[in-house]
Structure formats: C-alpha cells, structure tokens
Short mmCIF file of C-alpha atoms in Angstrom, two decimals:
data_model
loop_
_atom_site.label_atom_id
_atom_site.label_comp_id
_atom_site.label_asym_id
_atom_site.label_seq_id
_atom_site.Cartn_x
_atom_site.Cartn_y
_atom_site.Cartn_z
CA MET S 1 4.49 -12.78 24.69
CA SER S 2 7.21 -10.81 24.55
CA GLU S 3 7.77 -7.82 22.18
CA THR S 4 10.03 -9.66 20.29
CA ASP S 5 8.63 -12.31 17.90
CA PHE S 6 10.26 -14.91 15.95
CA ALA S 7 13.17 -14.25 13.80
CA GLY S 8 13.81 -11.72 15.89
CA ARG S 9 11.25 -8.92 14.69
CA GLY S 10 9.63 -6.77 17.56
CA THR S 11 5.64 -7.05 17.08
CA THR S 12 5.01 -3.47 16.94
CA PRO S 13 4.55 -2.50 12.95
CA LEU S 14 7.28 -0.06 11.00
CA VAL S 15 5.04 1.56 8.69
CA LEU S 16 7.48 2.03 5.14
CA THR S 17 6.30 4.64 2.65
CA VAL S 18 6.54 3.56 -0.94
CA PRO S 19 6.42 6.42 -3.07
CA GLY S 20 5.51 6.71 -6.46
CA LEU S 21 6.98 8.64 -10.12
CA GLY S 22 9.08 11.97 -8.89
CA GLY S 23 9.11 10.35 -4.87
CA SER S 24 7.05 12.51 -2.82
CA GLY S 25 7.45 16.09 -1.89
CA ALA S 26 7.41 18.16 0.96
CA ALA S 27 3.37 18.79 0.69
CA HIS S 28 2.56 15.15 -0.04
CA TRP S 29 1.05 13.50 2.71
CA GLN S 30 3.31 10.51 2.80
CA THR S 31 6.07 13.11 3.37
CA ILE S 32 3.68 14.75 6.12
CA TRP S 33 3.57 11.46 7.41
CA GLU S 34 6.94 10.48 7.81
CA GLU S 35 7.27 13.93 9.81
CA THR S 36 4.60 13.87 12.47
CA ARG S 37 3.58 10.52 12.97
CA GLY S 38 6.78 8.59 14.44
CA ASP S 39 6.17 5.11 12.61
CA CYS S 40 6.56 5.90 8.99
CA GLU S 41 9.99 5.35 6.71
CA ARG S 42 10.79 6.01 3.55
CA VAL S 43 12.11 3.34 1.08
CA ASP S 44 14.51 5.26 -1.11
CA LEU S 45 13.88 2.75 -4.02
CA GLY S 46 15.99 5.60 -6.68
CA MET S 47 15.80 6.62 -9.89
CA TRP S 48 12.76 8.54 -9.42
CA THR S 49 12.01 10.08 -12.71
CA ALA S 50 13.36 6.82 -14.60
CA PRO S 51 12.18 4.26 -12.54
CA ARG S 52 12.87 0.17 -13.52
CA ARG S 53 10.39 -2.38 -12.66
CA ASN S 54 12.90 -4.86 -11.21
CA VAL S 55 15.49 -2.06 -9.63
CA TRP S 56 11.96 -0.98 -7.35
CA VAL S 57 10.97 -4.61 -6.83
CA THR S 58 14.64 -5.02 -5.30
CA LYS S 59 15.17 -2.22 -2.94
CA LEU S 60 11.42 -2.61 -1.48
CA ASP S 61 12.80 -6.59 -0.53
CA HIS S 62 15.46 -4.78 0.91
CA ALA S 63 13.78 -2.49 2.83
CA ILE S 64 11.17 -5.48 3.92
CA LYS S 65 14.01 -8.22 5.02
CA THR S 66 15.65 -5.98 6.52
CA ALA S 67 13.17 -3.81 8.79
CA PRO S 68 13.35 -4.74 12.76
CA ALA S 69 9.42 -5.09 12.91
CA PRO S 70 6.48 -6.82 10.69
CA VAL S 71 5.78 -4.41 8.34
CA ILE S 72 3.11 -2.00 6.73
CA LEU S 73 3.95 -0.38 3.43
CA CYS S 74 2.09 2.72 2.42
CA ALA S 75 2.71 2.97 -1.38
CA HIS S 76 1.21 6.10 -3.54
CA SER S 77 0.60 5.70 -7.41
CA LEU S 78 3.86 3.60 -9.14
CA GLY S 79 4.47 2.50 -5.55
CA CYS S 80 1.47 0.39 -5.51
CA LEU S 81 2.97 -1.29 -8.30
CA ALA S 82 5.64 -1.79 -7.36
CA VAL S 83 4.34 -3.59 -3.97
CA ALA S 84 2.22 -5.82 -6.34
CA TRP S 85 5.28 -7.08 -8.25
CA TRP S 86 7.02 -7.12 -5.30
CA ALA S 87 4.01 -9.65 -4.16
CA ALA S 88 4.44 -11.53 -7.51
CA LEU S 89 8.01 -12.06 -7.74
CA GLU S 90 8.99 -12.37 -4.11
CA GLY S 91 6.19 -13.64 -2.21
CA GLN S 92 5.79 -14.59 1.58
CA PRO S 93 3.63 -16.71 4.22
CA TYR S 94 0.74 -14.78 4.64
CA GLY S 95 0.77 -11.88 6.39
CA TRP S 96 4.57 -12.12 7.35
CA PRO S 97 6.61 -10.05 7.24
CA VAL S 98 4.75 -7.69 5.71
CA ALA S 99 1.32 -7.65 7.80
CA GLY S 100 -0.41 -4.96 5.16
CA ALA S 101 -0.48 -2.31 2.53
CA LEU S 102 -2.47 0.72 2.13
CA LEU S 103 -2.35 1.24 -1.81
CA VAL S 104 -3.97 4.74 -3.01
CA ALA S 105 -4.22 5.59 -6.54
CA PRO S 106 -2.91 2.84 -8.17
CA PRO S 107 -2.14 3.72 -12.03
CA ASP S 108 -3.38 2.23 -14.80
CA CYS S 109 -0.07 0.86 -16.30
CA ASP S 110 -2.16 -1.45 -19.20
CA ARG S 111 -3.72 1.22 -21.12
CA GLY S 112 -2.37 2.09 -24.52
CA ASP S 113 -1.37 5.99 -24.25
CA VAL S 114 0.60 4.94 -20.58
CA ALA S 115 3.49 7.33 -20.32
CA ARG S 116 7.02 5.43 -20.72
CA PRO S 117 7.93 5.28 -17.44
CA LEU S 118 4.86 3.73 -16.28
CA GLY S 119 4.76 1.67 -19.07
CA GLY S 120 7.09 -0.96 -17.59
CA PHE S 121 5.25 -1.90 -14.79
CA GLY S 122 2.16 -3.21 -16.89
CA PRO S 123 0.44 -5.37 -16.92
CA ALA S 124 -0.37 -4.93 -13.71
CA PRO S 125 -0.03 -8.72 -11.49
CA LYS S 126 -3.10 -10.46 -11.25
CA VAL S 127 -2.30 -11.82 -7.92
CA SER S 128 -4.01 -12.05 -4.63
CA LEU S 129 -1.68 -10.51 -2.32
CA PRO S 130 -0.20 -12.47 0.62
CA PHE S 131 -1.46 -9.63 3.12
CA PRO S 132 -4.50 -7.73 4.35
CA SER S 133 -4.54 -4.50 1.44
CA ILE S 134 -6.69 -1.68 1.48
CA VAL S 135 -6.87 0.52 -2.19
CA VAL S 136 -7.88 3.86 -2.02
CA ALA S 137 -8.77 5.56 -5.29
CA SER S 138 -10.80 8.90 -6.49
CA ARG S 139 -13.22 8.78 -9.30
CA ASN S 140 -11.52 11.81 -11.55
CA ASP S 141 -7.80 10.42 -11.09
CA ASP S 142 -6.31 10.90 -14.40
CA TYR S 143 -4.07 7.93 -14.26
CA ALA S 144 -6.74 5.40 -13.50
CA SER S 145 -10.38 5.23 -13.76
CA ILE S 146 -12.61 4.48 -11.08
CA ASP S 147 -13.43 1.09 -12.14
CA ARG S 148 -9.70 0.05 -13.26
CA ALA S 149 -8.73 0.75 -9.59
CA HIS S 150 -11.87 -1.24 -8.73
CA SER S 151 -10.50 -4.25 -10.97
CA MET S 152 -7.53 -3.93 -9.45
CA ALA S 153 -8.28 -4.15 -5.84
CA LYS S 154 -10.33 -6.94 -7.14
CA PHE S 155 -7.21 -9.18 -8.38
CA TRP S 156 -5.23 -8.12 -5.13
CA GLY S 157 -8.00 -9.71 -2.81
CA SER S 158 -8.15 -6.14 -1.55
CA HIS S 159 -10.48 -4.19 0.62
CA PHE S 160 -11.23 -0.73 -1.88
CA VAL S 161 -12.44 2.77 -0.79
CA ASP S 162 -13.54 5.25 -2.81
CA VAL S 163 -13.45 8.44 -2.09
CA GLY S 164 -14.79 10.82 -4.72
CA GLU S 165 -13.57 13.46 -6.98
CA LEU S 166 -9.58 14.00 -5.18
CA GLY S 167 -7.60 13.87 -8.41
CA HIS S 168 -4.44 11.44 -7.99
CA LEU S 169 -4.31 11.90 -4.30
CA ASN S 170 -1.21 13.63 -3.88
CA ALA S 171 -0.17 17.20 -3.09
CA GLU S 172 -1.90 18.46 -5.46
CA SER S 173 -5.02 16.91 -3.74
CA GLY S 174 -5.16 19.55 -0.98
CA ILE S 175 -5.80 16.93 1.65
CA GLY S 176 -2.71 17.48 3.49
CA HIS S 177 -2.17 15.62 6.66
CA TRP S 178 -4.60 13.26 5.06
CA LEU S 179 -6.79 12.25 8.34
CA PHE S 180 -8.86 10.06 6.57
CA GLY S 181 -5.94 8.07 5.23
CA GLN S 182 -4.40 7.78 8.67
CA ARG S 183 -7.45 5.90 9.72
CA LEU S 184 -7.15 3.55 6.98
CA LEU S 185 -3.33 2.88 7.76
CA ASP S 186 -4.41 2.89 12.03
CA ARG S 187 -6.90 0.19 10.86
CA LEU S 188 -4.49 -1.97 9.28
CA ILE S 189 -1.80 -1.70 11.81
CA ALA S 190 -4.69 -2.67 14.29
CA ALA S 191 -4.77 -5.70 12.53
CA ALA S 192 -1.40 -6.39 12.57
CA ASN S 193 -0.88 -6.14 15.99
CA ILE S 194 -3.62 -8.70 16.81
CA ARG S 195 -1.79 -10.94 13.96
CA ALA S 196 1.73 -10.63 15.15
CA ARG S 197 0.83 -12.08 18.86
CA LEU S 198 -0.54 -14.71 17.25
CA LEU S 199 1.30 -18.61 16.48
CA PRO S 200 2.62 -18.58 12.96
CA GLU S 201 0.40 -21.54 11.99
CA ASP S 202 -2.39 -19.24 13.25
CA ARG S 203 -1.76 -15.86 11.20
CA SER S 204 -3.32 -16.95 8.02
CA VAL S 205 -6.70 -16.66 9.44
CA ALA S 206 -8.58 -13.64 8.99
CA GLY S 207 -9.57 -13.00 12.28
CA PRO S 208 -10.64 -9.38 13.07
CA TRP S 209 -9.92 -8.79 9.08
CA SER S 210 -12.89 -10.34 8.13
CA LEU S 211 -14.53 -7.00 9.07
CA TYR S 212 -13.18 -5.60 6.04
CA PRO S 213 -14.01 -7.71 3.03
CA PRO S 214 -12.18 -7.26 -0.40
CA ALA S 215 -13.71 -4.84 -3.09
CA ALA S 216 -17.21 -4.39 -3.44
CA GLY S 217 -17.36 -2.36 -6.04
CA PRO S 218 -17.30 1.73 -6.40
CA GLY S 219 -18.44 3.17 -3.97
CA ALA S 220 -18.20 0.89 -1.46
CA GLU S 221 -16.57 2.95 1.01
CA MET S 222 -16.85 6.90 1.35
CA GLY S 223 -16.59 7.96 5.16
CA ASP S 224 -14.71 11.34 5.49
CA PRO S 225 -12.10 11.52 2.55
CA HIS S 226 -11.28 15.25 2.60
CA HIS S 227 -10.06 15.32 6.19
#
C-alpha cells in the first residue's frame, strides 16, 4: 500500500496536542514536544481561560477533519474532557481518522466543588472511545483522585497508567521532556501505523493493541514515570 490511504490521508499519524485550562506554557511537556518531536501540532481551541465545551469540541472537530493524516490526540487536563466529548458528540468508525489518544491527568468535572470553568465539561461522558487510548494519572493530583481517574479510564475503555505522585503532570511537576510519556505516545503511534495499513474493514480488530488491555486498576502500570 502506498503512503496515501483512502480519503487522501497519509498513513503516518499526526499528533495533535490538546491543552487544558489556561493552555500549556513554555515549560509544559506538550509545548516541549511540539518544539522537539517534529510530529506534534497544537490545536488552538481558544478561550483558554473561559472555555466552553461546545466551542472546544467544534474546534477540535475541525482540526481532526482537516488533518492531512490519521490523528493521535495528546490531551492534558481539561483537554481530555474535550476529547471525550468530541467522541461522544461526533463519533467516528473505530480508529479512523483518530487512531489513538494519550489522555493525561483528566480532571474530575463531576464533583460538587469543581471550579466553574471546569463544570461546563461535566458530567464526564461515559462512552467507550472509538480509538485506542491511554489514561495517565497521578496519585496526588488536586484535580482528580486516582480512583476517579481510573473510573474515567474504565468508562472510556482506556489502558490505565498510574505514575505515582507527580501532581497534575504539568510544568510544576518538573518532568521536562517527559520521556516516559513520549514512550506511551510512541506506543500509540506504532499501533496506529499497523492499523493504517489494514483494509478499512479490518481496522476494528484489536491486533497489536490487544497487548495493552483496558484499565486494570490503580497501580496497573508504573514504568519510569519521572523521566
């Protein structure tokens, strides 16, 4: 098969980064990846300090549908809820055009004391995401308990990774280039590359992704999360 697949898209995935409330600053791992990896582009959702769910979903949908290649979504914090709501409201055939998602530190938008900008994204959709996904969570994240993050991973059918105590997995966490997160992203890209070369009717088959099952519980995978 050539490097161009049906619908005129290339087969090498494009990583779209989806920041959370306030965007991601210069020291945030998303920004660093955009500057150093060569395969990452930011989705400009706008309204960073006063986000609206439907506006973010619409802008994310536009970025996905105009991408020149299959897409891997790489979301942080409230961006994870934008991804989940996009999947719930827009939908797609399994694994196409979104071929996977790395969802880092999703906040608990359902709790009673949630900040107002976050509340508009709750309750979190309880849908199985139509693409392979990995939820990464920390045990001392002020925005969501590890158990709540695990519950969201179960709703979404995501593989779950517990990284211990790393706060909100942002610039303040001191993880820099966050090589562990890049390894998770590369895992998604590798699976997407295999799937992109399958015939459309075969893309819903688990294939290599069956090596990475959905959420098994807090502590399911630790790895080397600090680097």
